[in-house]
Backbone as a printed PyTorch tensor [residue, N CA C, xyz], in Angstrom:
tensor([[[195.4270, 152.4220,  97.2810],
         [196.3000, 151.2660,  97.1150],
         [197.2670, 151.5700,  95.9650]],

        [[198.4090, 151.8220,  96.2610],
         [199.5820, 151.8480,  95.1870],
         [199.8120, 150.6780,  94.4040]],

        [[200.1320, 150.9500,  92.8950],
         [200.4940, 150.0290,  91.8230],
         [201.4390, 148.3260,  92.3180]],

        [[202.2740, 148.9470,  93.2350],
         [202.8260, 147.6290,  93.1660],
         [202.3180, 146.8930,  94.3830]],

        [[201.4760, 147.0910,  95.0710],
         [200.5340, 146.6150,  96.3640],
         [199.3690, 146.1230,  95.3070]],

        [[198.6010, 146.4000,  93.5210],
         [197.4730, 145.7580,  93.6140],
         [198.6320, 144.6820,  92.6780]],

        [[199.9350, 145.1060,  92.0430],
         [200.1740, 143.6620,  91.1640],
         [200.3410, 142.5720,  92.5560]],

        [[201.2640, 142.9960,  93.4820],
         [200.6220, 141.9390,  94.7360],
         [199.6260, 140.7990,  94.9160]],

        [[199.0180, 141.5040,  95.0330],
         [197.3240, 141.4710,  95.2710],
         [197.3540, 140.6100,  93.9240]],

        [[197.6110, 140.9810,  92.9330],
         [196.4430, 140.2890,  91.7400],
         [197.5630, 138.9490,  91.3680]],

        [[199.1010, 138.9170,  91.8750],
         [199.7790, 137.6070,  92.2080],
         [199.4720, 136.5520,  92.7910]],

        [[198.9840, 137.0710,  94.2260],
         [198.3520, 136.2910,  95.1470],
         [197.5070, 135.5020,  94.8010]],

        [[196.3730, 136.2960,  94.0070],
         [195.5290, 135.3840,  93.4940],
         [195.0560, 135.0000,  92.4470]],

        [[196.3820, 134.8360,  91.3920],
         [197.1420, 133.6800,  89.9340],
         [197.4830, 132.6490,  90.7960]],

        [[198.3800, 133.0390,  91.8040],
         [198.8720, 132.0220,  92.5270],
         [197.7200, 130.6590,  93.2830]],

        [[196.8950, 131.1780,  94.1140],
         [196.0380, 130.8860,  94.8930],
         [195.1040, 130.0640,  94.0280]],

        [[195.1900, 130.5200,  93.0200],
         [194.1370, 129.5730,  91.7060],
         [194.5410, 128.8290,  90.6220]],

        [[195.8030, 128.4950,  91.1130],
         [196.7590, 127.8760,  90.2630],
         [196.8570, 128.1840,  88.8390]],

        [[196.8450, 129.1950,  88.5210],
         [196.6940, 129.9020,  87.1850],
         [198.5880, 130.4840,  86.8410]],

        [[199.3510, 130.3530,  87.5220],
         [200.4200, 130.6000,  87.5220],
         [201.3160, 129.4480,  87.3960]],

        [[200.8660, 128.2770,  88.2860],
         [201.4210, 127.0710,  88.1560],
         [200.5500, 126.5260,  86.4090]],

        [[199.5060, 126.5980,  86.3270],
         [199.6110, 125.9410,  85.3760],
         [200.3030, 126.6310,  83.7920]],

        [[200.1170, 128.2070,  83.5760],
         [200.8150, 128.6270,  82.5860],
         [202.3070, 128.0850,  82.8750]],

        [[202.9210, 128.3240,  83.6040],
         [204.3760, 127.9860,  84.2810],
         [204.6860, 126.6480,  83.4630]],

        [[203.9750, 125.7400,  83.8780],
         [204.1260, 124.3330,  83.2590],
         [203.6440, 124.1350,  81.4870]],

        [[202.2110, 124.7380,  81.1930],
         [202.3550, 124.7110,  79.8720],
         [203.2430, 125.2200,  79.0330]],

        [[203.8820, 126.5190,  79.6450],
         [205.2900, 126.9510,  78.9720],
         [206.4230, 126.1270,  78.6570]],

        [[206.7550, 125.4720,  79.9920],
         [208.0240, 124.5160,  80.1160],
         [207.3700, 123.5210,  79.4280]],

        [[206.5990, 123.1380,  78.9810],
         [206.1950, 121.9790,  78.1530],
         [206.6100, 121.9260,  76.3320]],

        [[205.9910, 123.6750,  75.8870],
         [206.3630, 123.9300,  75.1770],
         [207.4540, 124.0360,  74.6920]],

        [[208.3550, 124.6290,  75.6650],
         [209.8360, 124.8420,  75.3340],
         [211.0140, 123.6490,  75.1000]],

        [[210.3180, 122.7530,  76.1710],
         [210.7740, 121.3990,  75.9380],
         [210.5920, 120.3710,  74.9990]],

        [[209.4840, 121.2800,  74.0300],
         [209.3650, 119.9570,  72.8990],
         [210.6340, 119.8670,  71.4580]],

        [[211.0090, 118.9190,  71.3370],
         [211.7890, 118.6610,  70.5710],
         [210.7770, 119.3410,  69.3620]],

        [[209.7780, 118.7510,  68.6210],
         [209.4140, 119.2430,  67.2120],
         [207.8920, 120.1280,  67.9490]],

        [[208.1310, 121.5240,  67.3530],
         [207.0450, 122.0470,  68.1020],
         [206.1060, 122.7570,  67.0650]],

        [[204.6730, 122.2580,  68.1160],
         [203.0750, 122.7830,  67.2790],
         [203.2370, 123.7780,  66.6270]],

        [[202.5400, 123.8370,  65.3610],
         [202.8270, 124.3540,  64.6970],
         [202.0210, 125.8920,  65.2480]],

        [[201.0200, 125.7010,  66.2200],
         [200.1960, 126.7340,  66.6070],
         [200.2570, 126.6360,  68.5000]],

        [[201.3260, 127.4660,  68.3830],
         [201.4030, 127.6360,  70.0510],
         [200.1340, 128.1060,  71.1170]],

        [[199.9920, 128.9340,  70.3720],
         [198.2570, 129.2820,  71.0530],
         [197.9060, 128.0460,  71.2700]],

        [[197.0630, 127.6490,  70.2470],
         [196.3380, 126.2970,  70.6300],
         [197.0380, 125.2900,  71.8440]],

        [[197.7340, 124.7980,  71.3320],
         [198.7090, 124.3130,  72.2780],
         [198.5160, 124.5830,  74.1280]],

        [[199.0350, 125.8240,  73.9020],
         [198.8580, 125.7590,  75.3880],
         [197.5290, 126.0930,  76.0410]],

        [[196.5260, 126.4980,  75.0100],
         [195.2340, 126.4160,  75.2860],
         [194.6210, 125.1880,  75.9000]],

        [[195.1290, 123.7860,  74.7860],
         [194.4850, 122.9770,  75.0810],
         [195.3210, 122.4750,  76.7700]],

        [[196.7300, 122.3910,  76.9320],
         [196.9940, 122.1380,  78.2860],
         [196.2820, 123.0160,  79.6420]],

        [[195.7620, 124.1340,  79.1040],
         [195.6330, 124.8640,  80.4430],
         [194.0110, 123.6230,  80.3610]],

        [[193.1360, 123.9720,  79.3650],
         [192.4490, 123.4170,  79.7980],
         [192.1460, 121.7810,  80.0380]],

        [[192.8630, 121.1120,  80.0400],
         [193.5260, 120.1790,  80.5850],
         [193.3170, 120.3380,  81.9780]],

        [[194.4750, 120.7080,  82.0950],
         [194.9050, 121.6320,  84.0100],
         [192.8340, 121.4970,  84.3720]],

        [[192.8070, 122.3660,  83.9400],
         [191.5400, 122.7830,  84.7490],
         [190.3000, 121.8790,  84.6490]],

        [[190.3040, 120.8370,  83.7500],
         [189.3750, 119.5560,  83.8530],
         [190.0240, 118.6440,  85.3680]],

        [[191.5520, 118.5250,  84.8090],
         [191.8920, 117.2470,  86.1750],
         [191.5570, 118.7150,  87.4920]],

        [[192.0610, 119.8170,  87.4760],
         [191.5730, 119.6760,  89.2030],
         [190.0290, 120.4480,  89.2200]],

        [[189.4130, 119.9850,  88.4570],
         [187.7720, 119.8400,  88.9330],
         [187.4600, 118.2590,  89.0990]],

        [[188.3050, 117.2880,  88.5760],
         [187.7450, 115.9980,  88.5420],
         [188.4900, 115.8290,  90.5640]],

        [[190.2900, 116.4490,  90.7180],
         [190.1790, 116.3020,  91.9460],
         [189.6240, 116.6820,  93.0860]],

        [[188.8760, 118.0940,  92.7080],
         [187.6060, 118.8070,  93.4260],
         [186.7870, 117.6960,  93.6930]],

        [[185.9370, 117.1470,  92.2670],
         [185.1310, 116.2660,  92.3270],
         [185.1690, 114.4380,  93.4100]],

        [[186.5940, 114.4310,  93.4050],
         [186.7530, 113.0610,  93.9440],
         [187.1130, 113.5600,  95.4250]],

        [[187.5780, 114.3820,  96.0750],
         [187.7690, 114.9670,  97.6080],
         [186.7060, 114.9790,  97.5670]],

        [[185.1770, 115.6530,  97.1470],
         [184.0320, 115.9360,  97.8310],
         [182.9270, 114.2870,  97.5570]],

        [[183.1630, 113.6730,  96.6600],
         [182.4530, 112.8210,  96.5970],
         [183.0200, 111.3350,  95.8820]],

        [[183.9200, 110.4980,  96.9190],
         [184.0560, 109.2350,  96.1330],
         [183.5870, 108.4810,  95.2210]],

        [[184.2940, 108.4870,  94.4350],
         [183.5010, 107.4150,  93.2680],
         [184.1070, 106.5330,  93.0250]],

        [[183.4460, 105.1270,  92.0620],
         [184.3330, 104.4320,  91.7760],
         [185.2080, 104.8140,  90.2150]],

        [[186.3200, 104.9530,  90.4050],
         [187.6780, 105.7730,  89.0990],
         [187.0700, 104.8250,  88.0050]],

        [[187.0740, 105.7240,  87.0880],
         [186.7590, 105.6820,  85.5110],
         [187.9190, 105.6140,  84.9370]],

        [[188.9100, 106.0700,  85.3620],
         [190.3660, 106.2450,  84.8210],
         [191.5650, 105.4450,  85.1940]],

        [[192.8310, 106.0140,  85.3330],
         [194.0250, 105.1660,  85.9790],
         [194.6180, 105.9750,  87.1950]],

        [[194.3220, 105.3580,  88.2540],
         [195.3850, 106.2460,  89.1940],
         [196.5220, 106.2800,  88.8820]],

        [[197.0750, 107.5330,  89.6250],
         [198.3940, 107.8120,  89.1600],
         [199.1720, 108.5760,  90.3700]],

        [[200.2370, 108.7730,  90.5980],
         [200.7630, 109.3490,  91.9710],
         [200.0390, 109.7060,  93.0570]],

        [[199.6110, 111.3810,  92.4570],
         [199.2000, 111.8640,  93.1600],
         [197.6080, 111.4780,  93.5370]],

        [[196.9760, 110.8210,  93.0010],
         [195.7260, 110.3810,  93.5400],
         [194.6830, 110.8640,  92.5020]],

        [[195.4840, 111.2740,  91.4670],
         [194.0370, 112.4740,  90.2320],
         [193.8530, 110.9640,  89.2950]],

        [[192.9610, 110.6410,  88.5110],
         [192.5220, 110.0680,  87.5690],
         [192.6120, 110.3510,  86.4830]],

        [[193.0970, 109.6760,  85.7810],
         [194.2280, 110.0960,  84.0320],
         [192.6980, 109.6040,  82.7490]],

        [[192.2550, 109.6690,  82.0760],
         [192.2980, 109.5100,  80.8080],
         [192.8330, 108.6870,  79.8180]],

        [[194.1900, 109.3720,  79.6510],
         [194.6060, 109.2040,  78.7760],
         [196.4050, 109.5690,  79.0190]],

        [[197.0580, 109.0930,  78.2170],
         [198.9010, 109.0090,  78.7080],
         [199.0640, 110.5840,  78.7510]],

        [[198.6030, 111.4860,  77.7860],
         [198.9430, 112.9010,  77.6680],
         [199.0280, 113.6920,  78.9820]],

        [[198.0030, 113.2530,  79.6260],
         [197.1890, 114.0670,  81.0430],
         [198.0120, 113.6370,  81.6760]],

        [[198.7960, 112.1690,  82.2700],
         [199.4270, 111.5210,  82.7480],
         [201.0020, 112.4340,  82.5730]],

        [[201.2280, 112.8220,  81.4670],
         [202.6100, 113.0020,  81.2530],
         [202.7320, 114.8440,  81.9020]],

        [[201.3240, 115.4090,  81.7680],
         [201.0430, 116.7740,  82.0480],
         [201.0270, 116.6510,  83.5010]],

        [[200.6440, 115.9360,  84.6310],
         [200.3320, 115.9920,  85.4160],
         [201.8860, 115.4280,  86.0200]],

        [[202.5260, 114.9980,  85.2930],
         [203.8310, 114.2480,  86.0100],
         [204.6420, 115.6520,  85.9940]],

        [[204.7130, 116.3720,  84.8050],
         [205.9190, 117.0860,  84.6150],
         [205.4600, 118.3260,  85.4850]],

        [[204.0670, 118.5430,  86.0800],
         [203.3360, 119.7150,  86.9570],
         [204.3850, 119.2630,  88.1550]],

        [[203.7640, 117.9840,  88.7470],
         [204.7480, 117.7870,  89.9900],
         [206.3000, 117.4780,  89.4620]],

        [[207.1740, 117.3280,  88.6880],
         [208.1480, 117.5720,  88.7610],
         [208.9130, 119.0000,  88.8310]],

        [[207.8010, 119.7580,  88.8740],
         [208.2940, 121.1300,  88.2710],
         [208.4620, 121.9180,  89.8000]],

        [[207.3090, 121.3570,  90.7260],
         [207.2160, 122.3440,  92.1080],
         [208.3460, 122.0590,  92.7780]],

        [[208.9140, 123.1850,  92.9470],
         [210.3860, 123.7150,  93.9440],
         [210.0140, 123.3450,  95.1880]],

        [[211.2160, 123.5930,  96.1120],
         [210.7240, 123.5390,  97.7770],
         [210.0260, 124.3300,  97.7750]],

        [[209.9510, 125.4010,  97.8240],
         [208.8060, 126.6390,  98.2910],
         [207.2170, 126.7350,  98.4390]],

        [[207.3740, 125.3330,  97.1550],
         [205.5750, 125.3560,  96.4290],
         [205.2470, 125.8870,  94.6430]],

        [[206.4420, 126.6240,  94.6080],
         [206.4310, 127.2250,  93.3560],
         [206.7150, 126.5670,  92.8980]],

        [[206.4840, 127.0340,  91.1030],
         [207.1270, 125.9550,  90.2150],
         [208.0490, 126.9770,  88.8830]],

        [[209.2220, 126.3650,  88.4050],
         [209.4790, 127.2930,  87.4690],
         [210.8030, 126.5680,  86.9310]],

        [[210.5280, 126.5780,  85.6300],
         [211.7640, 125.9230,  85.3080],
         [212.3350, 126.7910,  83.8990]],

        [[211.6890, 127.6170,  83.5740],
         [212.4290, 128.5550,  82.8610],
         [213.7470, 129.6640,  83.3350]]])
């Protein structure tokens, strides 16, 4: 398998695991802040893992209804708190026609 057949391959599946969409968006989050953290690491640490709490909670609510602890919100995920709300808005504002997302 040649070099640019496994970065392929290892695109496919950033992509496929939303690991691309969500750096994608914690970036544009960053870049967009008017006064910014003083510790970018952290920062987008704490959004990815963010990202990856709401879609285990939407894992969690497709496989087993419950009654919401939280606030619905558009897309059907359960918020917390306004932050998650504002993370989860600017995720779907960000996806292109294609599916992708990118606003850098």
């Amino acid at each position: 398998m040649d070099m640019e057949s496994k970065r392929e391959e290892f695109r496919k599946y950033l992509e496929k695991g939303g690991a691309l969409q969500a750096l994608n968006c914690a970036l544009a989050r960053l870049y967009e802040m008017q006064e910014k953290p003083p510790d970018p690491l952290s920062f987008i640490a704490e959004l990815l893992q963010q990202y990856a709490d709401t879609s285990k909670l939407e894992e969690a609510k497709e496989v087993t209804p419950s009654k919401p602890n939280g606030t619905p919100i558009g897309n059907g995920a359960l918020i917390e708190d306004g932050y998650e709300a504002s993370f989860l808005s600017d995720k779907d504002d960000m996806m292109e026609d294609d599916g992708t997302m990118s606003r850098l």
